[in-house]
Amino acid sequence: MSSYEADVLWERGDQVFADGRYSRGHRWRFDGGAEVPASSSPHVVRTPYSVAEAVDPEEAFVAALSSCHMLFFLHLAQKRGLVVDRYRDRAVGHMEKNAAGRLAMTRVILRPEIAFAGGDPPPGIVAALHHESHELCFIANSVTTEVTVEGH
């Protein structure tokens, strides 16, 4: 078993709190020393109370799914003797009502663009790598969101 931690810090400072007009901007700190500015999404809480330049939980969720998938893809490609020169995913998450009528991230579409050294392997191999990556991804295994991979 492994444990993972994040230090999430928000401070009111001299802001009025009772009227709801306070900044949702906060910090995420991780064990390796990385610090990320975070906020509610401007789609959820309007600016200036959300910080549009910061990462919001919904974006982080999409990025975590994409990153996890990519890391397994790279590992599996390397094990099969393939050399990946570049991997870019313009992933998109869809927030909509789920079957219970609650807002949820119901779908995440991964759209990886991959460049291989020496040319592209046969499409079936790439599709198989994506399938196996999805099956192994810890984050995808942890959520009920539908995760699909396009463009392979």
XYZ file of N, CA and C in Angstrom:
456
model
N 0.835 -1.179 0.000
C 0.000 0.000 0.000
C 0.879 1.241 0.000
N 0.460 2.232 -0.723
C 1.154 3.522 -0.757
C 0.207 4.610 -0.286
N 0.777 5.673 0.250
C -0.009 6.835 0.659
C 0.500 8.055 -0.095
N -0.410 8.918 -0.450
C -0.065 10.147 -1.167
C -0.699 11.313 -0.435
N 0.052 12.394 -0.332
C -0.434 13.542 0.430
C -0.383 14.806 -0.402
N -1.277 15.688 -0.094
C -1.273 17.030 -0.652
C -1.617 17.984 0.487
N -0.938 19.098 0.528
C -1.198 20.133 1.525
C -1.963 21.235 0.813
N -3.225 21.390 1.144
C -4.084 22.389 0.513
C -4.310 23.506 1.523
N -3.923 24.728 1.138
C -3.982 25.852 2.070
C -4.740 27.030 1.484
N -5.778 27.467 2.173
C -6.514 28.693 1.865
C -6.506 29.524 3.133
N -6.302 30.829 2.998
C -6.345 31.732 4.152
C -7.231 32.928 3.819
N -8.066 33.311 4.769
C -8.994 34.419 4.572
C -8.284 35.758 4.527
N -7.243 35.927 5.339
C -6.589 37.231 5.421
C -7.574 38.267 5.924
N -7.635 39.429 5.268
C -8.553 40.488 5.724
C -9.843 40.534 4.905
N -10.116 39.484 4.150
C -11.332 39.447 3.339
C -12.564 39.274 4.218
N -13.659 39.880 3.807
C -14.941 39.620 4.450
C -15.369 38.235 3.985
N -15.868 37.427 4.876
C -16.226 36.057 4.534
C -17.736 35.856 4.453
N -18.464 36.504 5.367
C -19.890 36.259 5.521
C -20.703 36.581 4.277
N -20.241 37.520 3.448
C -21.028 37.903 2.266
C -20.720 37.035 1.042
N -19.791 36.085 1.177
C -19.454 35.188 0.076
C -18.520 35.783 -0.958
N -18.083 37.020 -0.734
C -17.206 37.692 -1.696
C -15.746 37.554 -1.269
N -15.296 36.350 -1.213
C -13.914 36.077 -0.831
C -13.253 35.285 -1.964
N -11.966 35.401 -2.052
C -11.222 34.690 -3.085
C -11.204 33.193 -2.804
N -11.402 32.441 -3.851
C -11.288 30.981 -3.737
C -9.866 30.524 -4.067
N -8.982 31.473 -4.332
C -7.592 31.156 -4.612
C -6.921 30.517 -3.409
N -6.158 29.477 -3.664
C -5.449 28.763 -2.602
C -4.205 28.107 -3.199
N -3.477 27.339 -2.415
C -2.225 26.704 -2.853
C -2.306 25.209 -2.631
N -1.755 24.479 -3.581
C -1.523 23.047 -3.408
C -0.029 22.869 -3.251
N 0.378 22.164 -2.204
C 1.792 21.873 -1.991
C 1.966 20.356 -1.943
N 3.031 19.895 -2.605
C 3.273 18.460 -2.696
C 4.615 18.108 -2.088
N 4.787 16.822 -1.766
C 5.958 16.373 -1.015
C 7.286 16.659 -1.714
N 7.316 16.731 -3.024
C 8.557 17.021 -3.732
C 8.921 18.488 -3.734
N 8.060 19.323 -3.164
C 8.327 20.748 -3.092
C 7.549 21.584 -4.090
N 6.844 20.938 -5.023
C 6.060 21.695 -5.995
C 4.907 22.398 -5.302
N 4.669 23.622 -5.729
C 3.547 24.403 -5.213
C 2.761 24.914 -6.411
N 1.455 24.699 -6.388
C 0.603 25.028 -7.521
C -0.486 25.995 -7.064
N -0.646 27.115 -7.776
C -1.778 27.990 -7.465
C -3.073 27.314 -7.918
N -4.044 27.285 -7.045
C -5.308 26.608 -7.323
C -6.472 27.538 -7.003
N -7.629 27.191 -7.520
C -8.822 27.998 -7.307
C -10.044 27.195 -7.711
N -11.198 27.700 -7.368
C -12.416 27.161 -7.959
C -12.402 27.536 -9.443
N -13.163 26.820 -10.228
C -13.261 27.124 -11.652
C -14.099 28.384 -11.856
N -13.704 29.246 -12.790
C -14.555 30.396 -13.120
C -15.916 29.964 -13.673
N -16.040 28.699 -14.103
C -17.342 28.180 -14.545
C -18.254 27.898 -13.360
N -17.657 27.773 -12.180
C -18.417 27.448 -10.974
C -18.623 28.688 -10.107
N -17.549 29.427 -9.874
C -17.601 30.667 -9.092
C -16.986 31.763 -9.960
N -17.755 32.798 -10.223
C -17.295 33.844 -11.154
C -16.068 34.587 -10.618
N -15.292 35.109 -11.573
C -14.179 35.977 -11.200
C -14.776 37.290 -10.715
N -14.171 37.980 -9.835
C -12.819 37.841 -9.333
C -12.686 36.892 -8.144
N -13.749 36.177 -7.801
C -13.685 35.294 -6.633
C -13.000 33.963 -6.958
N -12.957 33.625 -8.244
C -12.117 32.536 -8.726
C -10.912 33.159 -9.405
N -9.822 32.449 -9.420
C -8.595 32.923 -10.057
C -8.445 32.136 -11.360
N -8.751 32.790 -12.478
C -8.766 32.103 -13.774
C -7.405 31.520 -14.146
N -6.323 32.148 -13.699
C -4.973 31.688 -14.047
C -4.545 30.461 -13.240
N -5.266 30.123 -12.198
C -4.902 28.998 -11.327
C -5.521 27.695 -11.853
N -5.035 26.587 -11.353
C -5.571 25.275 -11.696
C -6.787 25.018 -10.820
N -7.874 24.580 -11.443
C -9.050 24.248 -10.634
C -9.153 22.723 -10.500
N -9.912 22.235 -9.526
C -9.992 20.789 -9.292
C -10.441 19.999 -10.520
N -11.324 20.578 -11.316
C -11.812 19.874 -12.494
C -10.694 19.698 -13.529
N -9.907 20.742 -13.740
C -8.759 20.645 -14.652
C -7.739 19.645 -14.120
N -7.510 19.670 -12.826
C -6.547 18.757 -12.217
C -6.998 17.309 -12.373
N -8.286 17.084 -12.277
C -8.845 15.744 -12.458
C -8.572 15.231 -13.870
N -8.845 16.065 -14.860
C -8.599 15.700 -16.254
C -7.104 15.462 -16.468
N -6.274 16.352 -15.942
C -4.824 16.213 -16.090
C -4.321 14.940 -15.409
N -4.861 14.594 -14.246
C -4.429 13.386 -13.542
C -4.757 12.135 -14.354
N -5.944 12.081 -14.929
C -6.305 10.941 -15.778
C -5.387 10.857 -16.990
N -5.164 11.985 -17.643
C -4.323 12.016 -18.833
C -2.885 11.632 -18.503
N -2.358 12.186 -17.446
C -0.978 11.921 -17.044
C -0.779 10.450 -16.684
N -1.700 9.888 -15.935
C -1.614 8.487 -15.539
C -1.617 7.592 -16.781
N -2.537 7.856 -17.703
C -2.616 7.083 -18.942
C -1.311 7.195 -19.727
N -0.799 8.419 -19.861
C 0.428 8.649 -20.606
C 1.608 7.886 -19.996
N 1.733 7.928 -18.685
C 2.866 7.267 -18.037
C 2.837 5.756 -18.265
N 1.666 5.159 -18.211
C 1.569 3.734 -18.525
C 1.842 3.477 -20.000
N 1.347 4.348 -20.879
C 1.601 4.187 -22.315
C 3.099 4.210 -22.592
N 3.802 5.186 -22.026
C 5.250 5.279 -22.241
C 5.959 4.024 -21.741
N 5.566 3.559 -20.572
C 6.169 2.353 -19.996
C 5.940 1.145 -20.902
N 4.711 0.961 -21.339
C 4.376 -0.197 -22.170
C 5.040 -0.117 -23.538
N 5.103 1.087 -24.111
C 5.773 1.266 -25.403
C 7.251 0.904 -25.277
N 7.888 1.373 -24.235
C 9.313 1.079 -24.010
C 9.533 -0.419 -23.866
N 8.655 -1.097 -23.122
C 8.788 -2.542 -22.926
C 8.649 -3.305 -24.243
N 7.932 -2.738 -25.214
C 7.746 -3.384 -26.516
C 8.794 -2.944 -27.540
N 9.771 -2.180 -27.073
C 10.852 -1.773 -27.959
C 10.545 -0.573 -28.827
N 9.458 0.113 -28.539
C 9.109 1.325 -29.286
C 9.761 2.526 -28.615
N 10.128 3.515 -29.420
C 10.726 4.738 -28.881
C 9.752 5.881 -29.150
N 9.272 6.483 -28.087
C 8.349 7.612 -28.199
C 9.175 8.889 -28.121
N 9.046 9.734 -29.144
C 9.738 11.025 -29.156
C 8.907 12.114 -28.496
N 7.592 12.020 -28.641
C 6.726 13.086 -28.121
C 5.347 12.514 -27.852
N 4.759 12.954 -26.763
C 3.396 12.551 -26.401
C 2.683 13.805 -25.934
N 1.629 14.166 -26.612
C 0.836 15.328 -26.207
C -0.621 14.915 -26.187
N -1.303 15.281 -25.134
C -2.720 14.952 -25.013
C -3.491 16.236 -24.737
N -4.420 16.518 -25.587
C -5.318 17.656 -25.377
C -6.632 17.087 -24.827
N -6.558 16.643 -23.604
C -7.686 15.972 -22.957
C -8.779 16.975 -22.605
N -10.003 16.488 -22.604
C -11.132 17.346 -22.240
C -12.093 16.559 -21.351
N -12.533 17.216 -20.293
C -13.504 16.610 -19.392
C -14.853 17.287 -19.558
N -15.907 16.518 -19.413
C -17.261 17.045 -19.560
C -17.993 16.979 -18.228
N -18.391 18.161 -17.759
C -19.154 18.277 -16.528
C -20.622 18.342 -16.918
N -21.384 17.394 -16.420
C -22.812 17.364 -16.718
C -23.510 16.581 -15.612
N -24.805 16.520 -15.670
C -25.541 15.780 -14.644
C -25.371 14.286 -14.869
N -25.133 13.585 -13.762
C -25.010 12.131 -13.831
C -26.391 11.490 -13.669
N -26.424 10.174 -13.579
C -27.692 9.455 -13.476
C -28.482 9.842 -12.235
N -27.786 10.302 -11.190
C -28.456 10.722 -9.947
C -28.897 12.183 -10.013
N -28.642 12.848 -11.146
C -29.034 14.245 -11.290
C -28.058 15.227 -10.674
N -26.861 14.759 -10.290
C -25.853 15.626 -9.690
C -24.806 15.996 -10.729
N -24.270 17.208 -10.591
C -23.179 17.590 -11.478
C -21.964 16.737 -11.179
N -21.375 16.203 -12.239
C -20.207 15.331 -12.082
C -19.378 15.408 -13.356
N -18.118 15.067 -13.235
C -17.276 14.910 -14.412
C -17.645 13.531 -14.964
N -18.543 13.510 -15.928
C -19.095 12.246 -16.419
C -18.252 11.602 -17.504
N -17.524 12.416 -18.263
C -16.735 11.881 -19.365
C -15.418 12.637 -19.470
N -14.376 11.898 -19.734
C -13.084 12.502 -20.052
C -12.609 11.851 -21.345
N -12.279 12.684 -22.302
C -11.791 12.199 -23.586
C -10.311 12.524 -23.686
N -9.510 11.486 -23.835
C -8.074 11.645 -24.036
C -7.835 11.651 -25.542
N -7.052 12.619 -26.013
C -6.780 12.739 -27.443
C -5.279 12.834 -27.681
N -4.574 11.750 -27.386
C -3.116 11.793 -27.500
C -2.639 11.889 -28.948
N -1.592 12.670 -29.110
C -0.859 12.773 -30.371
C 0.545 12.292 -30.045
N 0.954 11.205 -30.685
C 2.211 10.552 -30.319
C 3.118 10.486 -31.535
N 4.366 10.876 -31.346
C 5.388 10.748 -32.391
C 6.378 9.690 -31.941
N 6.585 8.716 -32.806
C 7.514 7.625 -32.540
C 8.775 7.813 -33.369
N 9.903 7.447 -32.812
C 11.150 7.439 -33.577
C 11.043 6.336 -34.624
N 11.481 6.614 -35.834
C 11.466 5.590 -36.879
C 10.112 5.356 -37.509
N 9.155 6.226 -37.283
C 7.833 6.074 -37.898
C 6.829 5.408 -36.986
N 5.586 5.509 -37.380
C 4.496 4.972 -36.565
C 4.432 3.454 -36.631
N 4.200 2.819 -35.483
C 3.957 1.377 -35.495
C 2.566 1.121 -36.090
N 2.254 -0.115 -36.407
C 0.907 -0.411 -36.925
C -0.173 0.077 -35.960
N -1.295 0.607 -36.505
C -2.364 1.154 -35.641
C -2.858 0.181 -34.585
N -2.915 -1.078 -34.879
C -3.385 -2.049 -33.892
C -2.514 -2.092 -32.645
N -1.228 -1.889 -32.826
C -0.313 -1.889 -31.681
C -0.573 -0.676 -30.798
N -0.743 0.472 -31.428
C -1.013 1.699 -30.661
C -2.337 1.567 -29.908
N -3.362 1.048 -30.574
C -4.662 0.852 -29.920
C -4.531 -0.112 -28.739
N -3.757 -1.157 -28.907
C -3.559 -2.119 -27.817
C -2.828 -1.470 -26.640
N -1.837 -0.629 -26.947
C -1.118 0.079 -25.882
C -2.065 0.999 -25.112
N -2.939 1.690 -25.838
C -3.907 2.562 -25.161
C -4.867 1.747 -24.299
N -5.335 0.639 -24.816
C -6.265 -0.200 -24.056
C -5.602 -0.688 -22.765
N -4.386 -1.207 -22.892
C -3.692 -1.709 -21.710
C -3.366 -0.580 -20.730
N -2.991 0.579 -21.260
C -2.707 1.736 -20.404
C -3.930 2.118 -19.592
N -5.087 2.117 -20.254
C -6.337 2.453 -19.561
C -6.648 1.425 -18.477
N -6.442 0.155 -18.778
C -6.707 -0.903 -17.799
C -5.800 -0.789 -16.577
N -4.567 -0.323 -16.777
C -3.594 -0.240 -15.687
C -3.650 1.074 -14.911
N -4.186 2.118 -15.500
C -4.158 3.455 -14.891
C -4.866 3.461 -13.536
N -4.125 3.792 -12.496
C -4.666 3.826 -11.134
C -5.818 4.816 -11.009
N -5.669 5.960 -11.644
C -6.698 7.000 -11.524
C -7.979 6.555 -12.226
N -7.842 6.034 -13.454
C -9.028 5.549 -14.173
C -9.719 4.426 -13.399
N -8.934 3.602 -12.718
C -9.505 2.521 -11.920
C -10.185 3.027 -10.652
N -10.012 4.288 -10.338
C -10.526 4.859 -9.094
C -11.800 5.670 -9.263
N -12.242 5.869 -10.493
C -13.376 6.763 -10.731
C -14.457 6.072 -11.555
N -15.649 6.641 -11.522
C -16.752 6.125 -12.329
C -16.897 6.882 -13.643
N -16.096 7.911 -13.838
C -16.129 8.689 -15.069
C -15.788 7.812 -16.266
N -16.526 7.982 -17.345
C -16.188 7.283 -18.581
C -14.950 7.938 -19.173
N -13.922 7.148 -19.416
C -12.686 7.647 -20.000
C -12.484 6.964 -21.345
N -12.387 7.752 -22.427
C -12.169 7.189 -23.759
C -10.917 7.811 -24.358
N -10.327 7.063 -25.270
C -9.138 7.537 -25.982
C -9.519 7.663 -27.448
N -9.303 8.826 -28.023
C -9.605 9.074 -29.428
C -8.324 9.201 -30.212
N -8.425 8.888 -31.499
C -7.335 9.175 -32.409
C -6.222 8.166 -32.429
N -6.525 6.914 -32.180
C -5.442 5.909 -32.268
C -5.763 4.868 -33.280
